[in-house]
XYZ file of C-alpha atoms in Angstrom:
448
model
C 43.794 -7.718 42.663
C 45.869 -5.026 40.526
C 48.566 -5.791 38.324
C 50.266 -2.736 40.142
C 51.668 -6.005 42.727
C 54.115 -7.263 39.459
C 56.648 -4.644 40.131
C 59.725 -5.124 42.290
C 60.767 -2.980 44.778
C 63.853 -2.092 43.776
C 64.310 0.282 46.729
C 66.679 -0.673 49.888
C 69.189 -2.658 47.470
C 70.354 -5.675 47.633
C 71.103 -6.598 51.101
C 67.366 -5.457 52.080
C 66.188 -7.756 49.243
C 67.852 -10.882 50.554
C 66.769 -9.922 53.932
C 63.022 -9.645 53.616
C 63.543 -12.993 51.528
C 65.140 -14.647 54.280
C 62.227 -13.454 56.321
C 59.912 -14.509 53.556
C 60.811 -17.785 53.989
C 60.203 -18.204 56.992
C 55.837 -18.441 57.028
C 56.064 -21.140 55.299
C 58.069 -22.652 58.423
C 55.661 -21.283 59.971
C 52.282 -22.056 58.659
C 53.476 -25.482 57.155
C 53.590 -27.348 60.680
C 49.278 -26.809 60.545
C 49.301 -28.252 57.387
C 50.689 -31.135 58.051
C 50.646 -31.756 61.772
C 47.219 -30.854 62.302
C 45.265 -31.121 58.995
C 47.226 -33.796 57.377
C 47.875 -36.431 60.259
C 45.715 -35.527 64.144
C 42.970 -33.712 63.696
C 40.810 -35.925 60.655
C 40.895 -39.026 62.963
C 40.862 -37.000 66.180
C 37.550 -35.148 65.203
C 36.174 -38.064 63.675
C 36.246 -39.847 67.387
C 35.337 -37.282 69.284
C 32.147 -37.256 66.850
C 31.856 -40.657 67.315
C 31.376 -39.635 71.401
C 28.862 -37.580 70.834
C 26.509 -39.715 68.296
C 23.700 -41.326 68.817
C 22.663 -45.349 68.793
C 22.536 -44.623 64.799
C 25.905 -43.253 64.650
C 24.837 -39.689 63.589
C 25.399 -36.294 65.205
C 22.982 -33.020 64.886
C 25.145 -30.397 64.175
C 22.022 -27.224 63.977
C 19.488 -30.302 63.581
C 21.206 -31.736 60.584
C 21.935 -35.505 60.462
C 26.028 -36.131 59.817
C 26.887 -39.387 60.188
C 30.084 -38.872 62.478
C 32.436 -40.491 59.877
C 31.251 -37.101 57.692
C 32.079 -34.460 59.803
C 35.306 -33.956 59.699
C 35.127 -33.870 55.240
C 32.064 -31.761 55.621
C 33.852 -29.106 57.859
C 36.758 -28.574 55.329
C 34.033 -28.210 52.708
C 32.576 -25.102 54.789
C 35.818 -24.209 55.863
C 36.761 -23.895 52.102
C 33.587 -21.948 51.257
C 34.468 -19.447 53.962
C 37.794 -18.659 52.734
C 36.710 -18.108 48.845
C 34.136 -15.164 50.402
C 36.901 -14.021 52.615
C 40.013 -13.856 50.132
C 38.623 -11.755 47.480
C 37.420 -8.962 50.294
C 41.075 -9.401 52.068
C 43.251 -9.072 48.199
C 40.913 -5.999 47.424
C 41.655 -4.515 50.842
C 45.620 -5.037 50.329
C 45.308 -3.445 46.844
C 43.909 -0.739 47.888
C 45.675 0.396 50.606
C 49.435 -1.593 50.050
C 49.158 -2.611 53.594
C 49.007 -6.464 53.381
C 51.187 -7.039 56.499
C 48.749 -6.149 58.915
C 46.406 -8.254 56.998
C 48.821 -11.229 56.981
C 49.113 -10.848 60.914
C 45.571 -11.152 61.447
C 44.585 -14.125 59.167
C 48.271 -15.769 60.311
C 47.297 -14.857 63.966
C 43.329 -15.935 64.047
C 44.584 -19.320 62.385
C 47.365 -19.793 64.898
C 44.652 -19.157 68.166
C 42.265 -21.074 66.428
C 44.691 -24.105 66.349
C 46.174 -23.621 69.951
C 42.342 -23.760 70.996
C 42.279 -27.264 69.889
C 43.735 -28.336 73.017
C 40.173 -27.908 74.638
C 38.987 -30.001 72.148
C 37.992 -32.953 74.249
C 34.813 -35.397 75.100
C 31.956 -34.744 72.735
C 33.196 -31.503 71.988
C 32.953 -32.032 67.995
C 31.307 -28.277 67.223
C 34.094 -26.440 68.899
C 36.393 -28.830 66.859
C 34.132 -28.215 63.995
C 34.156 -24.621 64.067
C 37.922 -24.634 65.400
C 38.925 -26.473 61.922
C 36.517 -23.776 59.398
C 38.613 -20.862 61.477
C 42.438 -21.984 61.231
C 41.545 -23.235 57.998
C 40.031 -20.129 56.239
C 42.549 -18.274 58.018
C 45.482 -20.005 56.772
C 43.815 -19.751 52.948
C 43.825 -15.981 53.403
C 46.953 -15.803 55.345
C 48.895 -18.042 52.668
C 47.189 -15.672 49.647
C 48.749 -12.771 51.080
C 52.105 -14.107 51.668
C 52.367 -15.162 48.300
C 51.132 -12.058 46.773
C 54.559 -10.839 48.326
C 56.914 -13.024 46.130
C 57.133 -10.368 43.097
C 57.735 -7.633 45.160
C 60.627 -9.052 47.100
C 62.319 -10.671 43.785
C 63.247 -10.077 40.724
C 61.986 -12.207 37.800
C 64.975 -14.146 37.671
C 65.228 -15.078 40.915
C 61.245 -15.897 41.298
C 61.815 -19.722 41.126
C 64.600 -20.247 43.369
C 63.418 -17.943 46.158
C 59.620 -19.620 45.536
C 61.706 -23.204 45.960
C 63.464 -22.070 48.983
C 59.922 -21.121 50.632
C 58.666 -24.472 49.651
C 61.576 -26.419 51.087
C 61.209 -24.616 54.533
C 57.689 -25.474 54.842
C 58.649 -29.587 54.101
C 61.343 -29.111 56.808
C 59.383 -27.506 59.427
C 57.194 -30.359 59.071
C 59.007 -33.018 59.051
C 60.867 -31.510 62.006
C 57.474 -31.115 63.776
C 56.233 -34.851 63.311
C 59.054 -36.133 64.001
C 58.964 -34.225 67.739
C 55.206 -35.616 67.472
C 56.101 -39.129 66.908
C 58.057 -38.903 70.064
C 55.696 -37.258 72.325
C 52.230 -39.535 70.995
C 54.298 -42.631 70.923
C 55.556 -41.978 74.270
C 52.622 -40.312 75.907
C 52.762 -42.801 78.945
C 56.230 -42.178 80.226
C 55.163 -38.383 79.962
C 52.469 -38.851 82.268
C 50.150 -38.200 79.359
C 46.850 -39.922 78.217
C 46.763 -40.793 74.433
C 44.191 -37.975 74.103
C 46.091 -35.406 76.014
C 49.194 -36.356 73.638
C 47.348 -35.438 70.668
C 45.803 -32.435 71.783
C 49.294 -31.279 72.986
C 50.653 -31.862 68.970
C 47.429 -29.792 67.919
C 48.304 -26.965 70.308
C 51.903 -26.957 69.390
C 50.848 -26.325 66.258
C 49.496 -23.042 66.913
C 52.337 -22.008 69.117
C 54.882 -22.774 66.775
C 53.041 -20.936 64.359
C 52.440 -17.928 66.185
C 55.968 -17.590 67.648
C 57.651 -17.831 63.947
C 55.564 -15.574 62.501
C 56.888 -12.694 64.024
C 60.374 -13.156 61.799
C 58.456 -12.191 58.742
C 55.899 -10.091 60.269
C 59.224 -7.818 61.362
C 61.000 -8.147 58.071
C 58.436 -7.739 55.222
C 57.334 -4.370 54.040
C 54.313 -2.596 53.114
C 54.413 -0.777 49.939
C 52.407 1.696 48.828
C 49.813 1.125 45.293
C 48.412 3.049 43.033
C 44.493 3.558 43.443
C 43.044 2.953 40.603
C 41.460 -0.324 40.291
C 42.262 -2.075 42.939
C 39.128 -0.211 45.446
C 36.836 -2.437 43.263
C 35.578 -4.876 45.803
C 37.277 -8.776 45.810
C 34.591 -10.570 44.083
C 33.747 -7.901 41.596
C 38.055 -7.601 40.700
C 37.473 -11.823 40.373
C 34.956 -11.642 38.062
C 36.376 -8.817 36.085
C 39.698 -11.176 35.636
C 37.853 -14.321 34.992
C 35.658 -11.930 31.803
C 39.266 -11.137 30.786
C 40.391 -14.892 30.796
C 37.542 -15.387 28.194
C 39.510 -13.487 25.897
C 42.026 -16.912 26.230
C 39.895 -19.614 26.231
C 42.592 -22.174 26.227
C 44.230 -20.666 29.741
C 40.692 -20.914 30.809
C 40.822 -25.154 29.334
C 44.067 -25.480 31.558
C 42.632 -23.880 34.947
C 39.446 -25.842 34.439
C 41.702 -29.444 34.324
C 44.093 -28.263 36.771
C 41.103 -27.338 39.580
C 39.738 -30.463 38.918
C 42.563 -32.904 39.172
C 44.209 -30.339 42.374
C 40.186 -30.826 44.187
C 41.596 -34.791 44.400
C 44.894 -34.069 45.586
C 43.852 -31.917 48.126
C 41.505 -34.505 49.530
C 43.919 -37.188 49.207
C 45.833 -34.902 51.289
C 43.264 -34.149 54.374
C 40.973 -37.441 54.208
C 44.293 -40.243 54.032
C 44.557 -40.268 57.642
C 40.893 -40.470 58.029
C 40.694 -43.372 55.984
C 43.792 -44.993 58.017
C 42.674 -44.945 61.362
C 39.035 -45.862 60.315
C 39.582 -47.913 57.251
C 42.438 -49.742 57.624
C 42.907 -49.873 61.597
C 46.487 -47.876 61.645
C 47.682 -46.399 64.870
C 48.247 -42.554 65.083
C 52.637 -43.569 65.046
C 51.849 -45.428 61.688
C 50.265 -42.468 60.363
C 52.745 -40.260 61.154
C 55.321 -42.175 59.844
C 53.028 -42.402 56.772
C 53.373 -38.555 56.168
C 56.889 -38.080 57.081
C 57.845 -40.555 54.294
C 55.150 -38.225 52.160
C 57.421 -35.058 53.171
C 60.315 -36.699 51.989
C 59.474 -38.220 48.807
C 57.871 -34.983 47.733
C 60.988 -33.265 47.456
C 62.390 -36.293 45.798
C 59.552 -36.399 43.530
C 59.080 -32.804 42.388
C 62.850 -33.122 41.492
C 62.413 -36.139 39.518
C 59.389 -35.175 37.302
C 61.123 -31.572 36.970
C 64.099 -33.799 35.521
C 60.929 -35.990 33.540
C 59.781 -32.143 32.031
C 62.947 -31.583 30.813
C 62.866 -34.770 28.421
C 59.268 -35.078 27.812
C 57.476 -31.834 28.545
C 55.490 -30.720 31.403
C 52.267 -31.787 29.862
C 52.765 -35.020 29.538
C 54.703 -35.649 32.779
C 51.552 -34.261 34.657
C 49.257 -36.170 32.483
C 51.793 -39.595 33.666
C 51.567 -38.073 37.106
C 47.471 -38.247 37.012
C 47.776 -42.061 35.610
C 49.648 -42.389 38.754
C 47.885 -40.853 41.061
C 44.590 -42.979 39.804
C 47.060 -46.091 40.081
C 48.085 -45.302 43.857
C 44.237 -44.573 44.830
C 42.845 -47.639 43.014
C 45.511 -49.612 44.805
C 44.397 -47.967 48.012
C 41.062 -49.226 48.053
C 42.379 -52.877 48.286
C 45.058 -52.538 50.981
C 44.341 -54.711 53.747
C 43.443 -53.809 57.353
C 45.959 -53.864 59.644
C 49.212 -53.576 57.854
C 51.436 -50.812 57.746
C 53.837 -51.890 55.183
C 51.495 -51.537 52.304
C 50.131 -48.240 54.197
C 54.201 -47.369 53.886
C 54.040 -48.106 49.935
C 50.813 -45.973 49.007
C 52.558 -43.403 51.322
C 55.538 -43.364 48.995
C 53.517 -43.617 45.611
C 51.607 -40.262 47.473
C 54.684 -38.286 47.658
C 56.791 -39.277 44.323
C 53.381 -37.252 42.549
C 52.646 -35.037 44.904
C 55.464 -32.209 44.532
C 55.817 -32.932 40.991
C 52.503 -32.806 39.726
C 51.613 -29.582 41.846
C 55.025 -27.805 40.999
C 54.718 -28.104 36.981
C 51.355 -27.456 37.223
C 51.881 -23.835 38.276
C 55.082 -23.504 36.272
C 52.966 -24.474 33.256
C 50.054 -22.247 33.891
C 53.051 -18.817 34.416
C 53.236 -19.792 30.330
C 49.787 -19.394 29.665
C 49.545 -15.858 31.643
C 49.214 -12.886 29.286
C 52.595 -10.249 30.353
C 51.612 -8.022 32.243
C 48.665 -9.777 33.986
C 50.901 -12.103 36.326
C 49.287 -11.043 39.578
C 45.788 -10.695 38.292
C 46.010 -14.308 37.132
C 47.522 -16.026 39.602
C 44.971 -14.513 42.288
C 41.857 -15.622 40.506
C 44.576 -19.238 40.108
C 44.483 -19.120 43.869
C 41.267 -17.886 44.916
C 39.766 -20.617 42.141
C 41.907 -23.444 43.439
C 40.592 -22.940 47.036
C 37.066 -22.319 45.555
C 37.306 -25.734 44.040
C 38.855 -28.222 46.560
C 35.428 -28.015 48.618
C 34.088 -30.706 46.054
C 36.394 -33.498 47.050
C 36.228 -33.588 50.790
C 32.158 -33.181 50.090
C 32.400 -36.059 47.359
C 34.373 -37.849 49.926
C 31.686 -37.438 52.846
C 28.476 -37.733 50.922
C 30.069 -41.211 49.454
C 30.679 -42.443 52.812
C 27.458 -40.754 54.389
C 25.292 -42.917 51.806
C 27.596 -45.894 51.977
C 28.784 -46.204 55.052
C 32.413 -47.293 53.405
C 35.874 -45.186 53.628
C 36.509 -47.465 50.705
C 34.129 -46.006 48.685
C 34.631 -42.825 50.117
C 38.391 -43.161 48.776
C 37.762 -44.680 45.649
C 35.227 -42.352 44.445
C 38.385 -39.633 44.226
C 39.223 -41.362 40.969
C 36.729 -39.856 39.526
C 38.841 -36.287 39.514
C 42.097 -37.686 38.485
C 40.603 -39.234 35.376
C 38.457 -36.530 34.127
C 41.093 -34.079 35.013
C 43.355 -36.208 32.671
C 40.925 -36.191 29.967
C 40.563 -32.262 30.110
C 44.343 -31.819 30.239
C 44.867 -33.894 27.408
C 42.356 -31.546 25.336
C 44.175 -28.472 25.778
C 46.968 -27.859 23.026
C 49.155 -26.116 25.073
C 51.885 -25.263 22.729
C 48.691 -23.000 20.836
C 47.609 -21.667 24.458
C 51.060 -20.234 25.046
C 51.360 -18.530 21.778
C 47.500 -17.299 22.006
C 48.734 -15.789 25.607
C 51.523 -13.724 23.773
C 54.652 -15.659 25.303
C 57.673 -17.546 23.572
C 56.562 -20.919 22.926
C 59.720 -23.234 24.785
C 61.009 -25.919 22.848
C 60.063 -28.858 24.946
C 56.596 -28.087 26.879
């Protein structure tokens, strides 16, 4: 993708600005509810049952002749869904380049993901391909739709108000989820006395899902605007623009040392992320209302946490606050693999040691890699960061399948996650970062 996307629109003044940012905000509120809702709480165990209906005396499904155990599935279709979107974004940024019309780009990923996810209401009885191929859909399409709305953010704000309208976006998508799950919690745990079956309550919150993120859509479909590039590079194709950009991070091999740890160590988080439920409801024996619980307390702690390690920057430097927020994160997932069955309350606890890392370790990661960007190659970067972060976080939820596939344990499955945290430490702690910033051409800060 072309540099050309760095410059602000300066046009419409003001009052236009703040408007498309209002409007701006407002996918995340959007998009967030299938993020957490459907990928983060229902659909892992959901899927995972219905496979379950459909295996055989072995406990294996055929999905085109292959043998899955049904535990598997659900890990092994994020892995594909993953794949799809890393041949799909490149094609999509090239196409927006080129032409500077990324809106009706962003309504078709946002709407293909949103039908995709109201379709899992017919996801019922053995029906674990149409879930299967349901989940690589609304996934893929969110990773596309989600590249494209952030490509937005430096046209639609001045540097100095980049982090504050980026925080704003952020803290809409917690809300809208946490809003969401609560009005879940309600409807699963109540399913009777709404004349629903405990299946028909959960395919109701999956549906939802894609209604609610269809209908808000529209605010910033009708308030962001197309603007028009220049030509010039941007008609090479996606993949050929990504490798072009990664040949030009070889020119700063220490950025290059910091994407490698950070794809590593954000492939665990991201699994944490869509396989916790999983492990739950098959693991530990949790009900769908303790899970949900779970990740509201997740939603809320995040905030809480990204502030306090923000505040932990300040005193000790980004660098090593994310390298304490890795220790933690191996702590919280060691700890994991020895909770008992059948007890919420230490369920509750990992929940909460989740969410104080999860903002904070995410949120100075990216602020630390905008130091290590050469000027003038913000955008180009920080689409080969995004297209390379979704092109990595295939390996956990495979590393997380094949474990349990060949051990049968979601213990194993869970534990074997360590595995990214610590060598993700160990590459972090190799890169001198205060060197990589001044290599890059920037101001070295004080304290980093």
């Amino acid at each position: 993708m072309g540099t050309d996307t760095v410059r602000t629109d300066a046009g419409g003044g003001a009052a236009e600005r703040r408007r498309e940012q209002r409007g701006w905000y407002f996918y995340d509120w959007a998009c967030s509810v299938y993020s957490t809702s459907v990928l983060t709480v229902f659909l892992g165990p959901y899927l995972t049952s219905v496979a379950e209906s459909a295996a055989d005396a072995s406990g294996y499904v055929h999905p085109l002749g292959l043998p899955v155990r049904s535990g598997s599935f659900f890990a092994y279709s994020v892995s594909l869904s993953v794949i799809v979107a890393v041949l799909v974004m490149p094609l999509a940024g090239a196409a927006a380049d080129r032409t500077g019309r990324k809106k009706p780009l962003l309504a078709a990923a946002a709407y293909t993901g949103a039908a995709a996810t109201a379709g899992m209401f017919f996801l019922d009885g053995d029906r674990y391909l149409l879930g299967g191929v349901l989940l690589v859909v609304a996934n893929a399409a969110q990773s596309v739709a989600m590249m494209l709305y952030n490509s937005y953010l430096p046209q639609i704000a001045p540097p100095e108000e980049r982090d504050a309208v980026s925080s704003r976006g952020w803290a809409f998508g917690y809300a809208a989820g946490a809003l969401v799950l609560v009005v879940n919690l309600v409807l699963y745990s109540g399913h009777d006395s709404f004349g629903l079956s405990e299946s028909m309550a959960v395919r109701v919150c999956l549906a939802s899902a894609g209604l609610w993120w269809g209908a808000f859509a529209l605010i910033p479909l009708r308030r962001l605007r197309d603007r028009r590039t220049a030509a010039r590079e941007a008609a090479v194709p996606g993949l050929r623009q990504l490798a072009a950009t990664v040949r030009d991070m070889r020119r700063h091999p220490l950025t290059l040392a910091f994407l490698l740890a950070y794809l590593v160590y954000n492939d665990g988080i991201q699994t944490v992320i869509s396989q916790a439920s999983v492990y739950g409801s098959e693991e530990l024996d949790l009900g769908q209302s303790t899970l949900i619980v779970a990740v509201l307390l997740v939603q809320v702690l995040a905030v809480a946490g990204a502030l306090l390690l923000g505040r932990l920057a300040r005193r000790y430097g980004a660098k090593r606050t994310i390298l304490g927020s890795l220790v933690a994160w191996t702590v919280t997932l060691a700890a994991g693999y020895f909770l008992p069955a059948g007890a919420p309350g230490w369920f509750f606890v990992l929940a909460a040691g989740i969410g104080l890392v999860l903002g904070g370790s995410q949120a100075l990661s990216r602020s630390l890699f905008s130091h290590l960007v050469p000027p003038g190659k913000e955008a180009e970067y920080f689409s080969a960061y995004e297209i390379s972060d979704r092109g990595m976080s295939w390996l956990g939820p495979l590393l997380f399948g094949l474990t349990y596939q060949l051990t049968g344990s979601f213990r194993d499955a869970i534990l074997s996650l360590v595995a990214f945290f610590v060598l993700g430490f160990l590459l972090l702690a190799r890169v001198p970062v205060r060197r990589a910033i001044g290599d890059a051409g920037n101001p070295v800060p004080e304290r980093i």
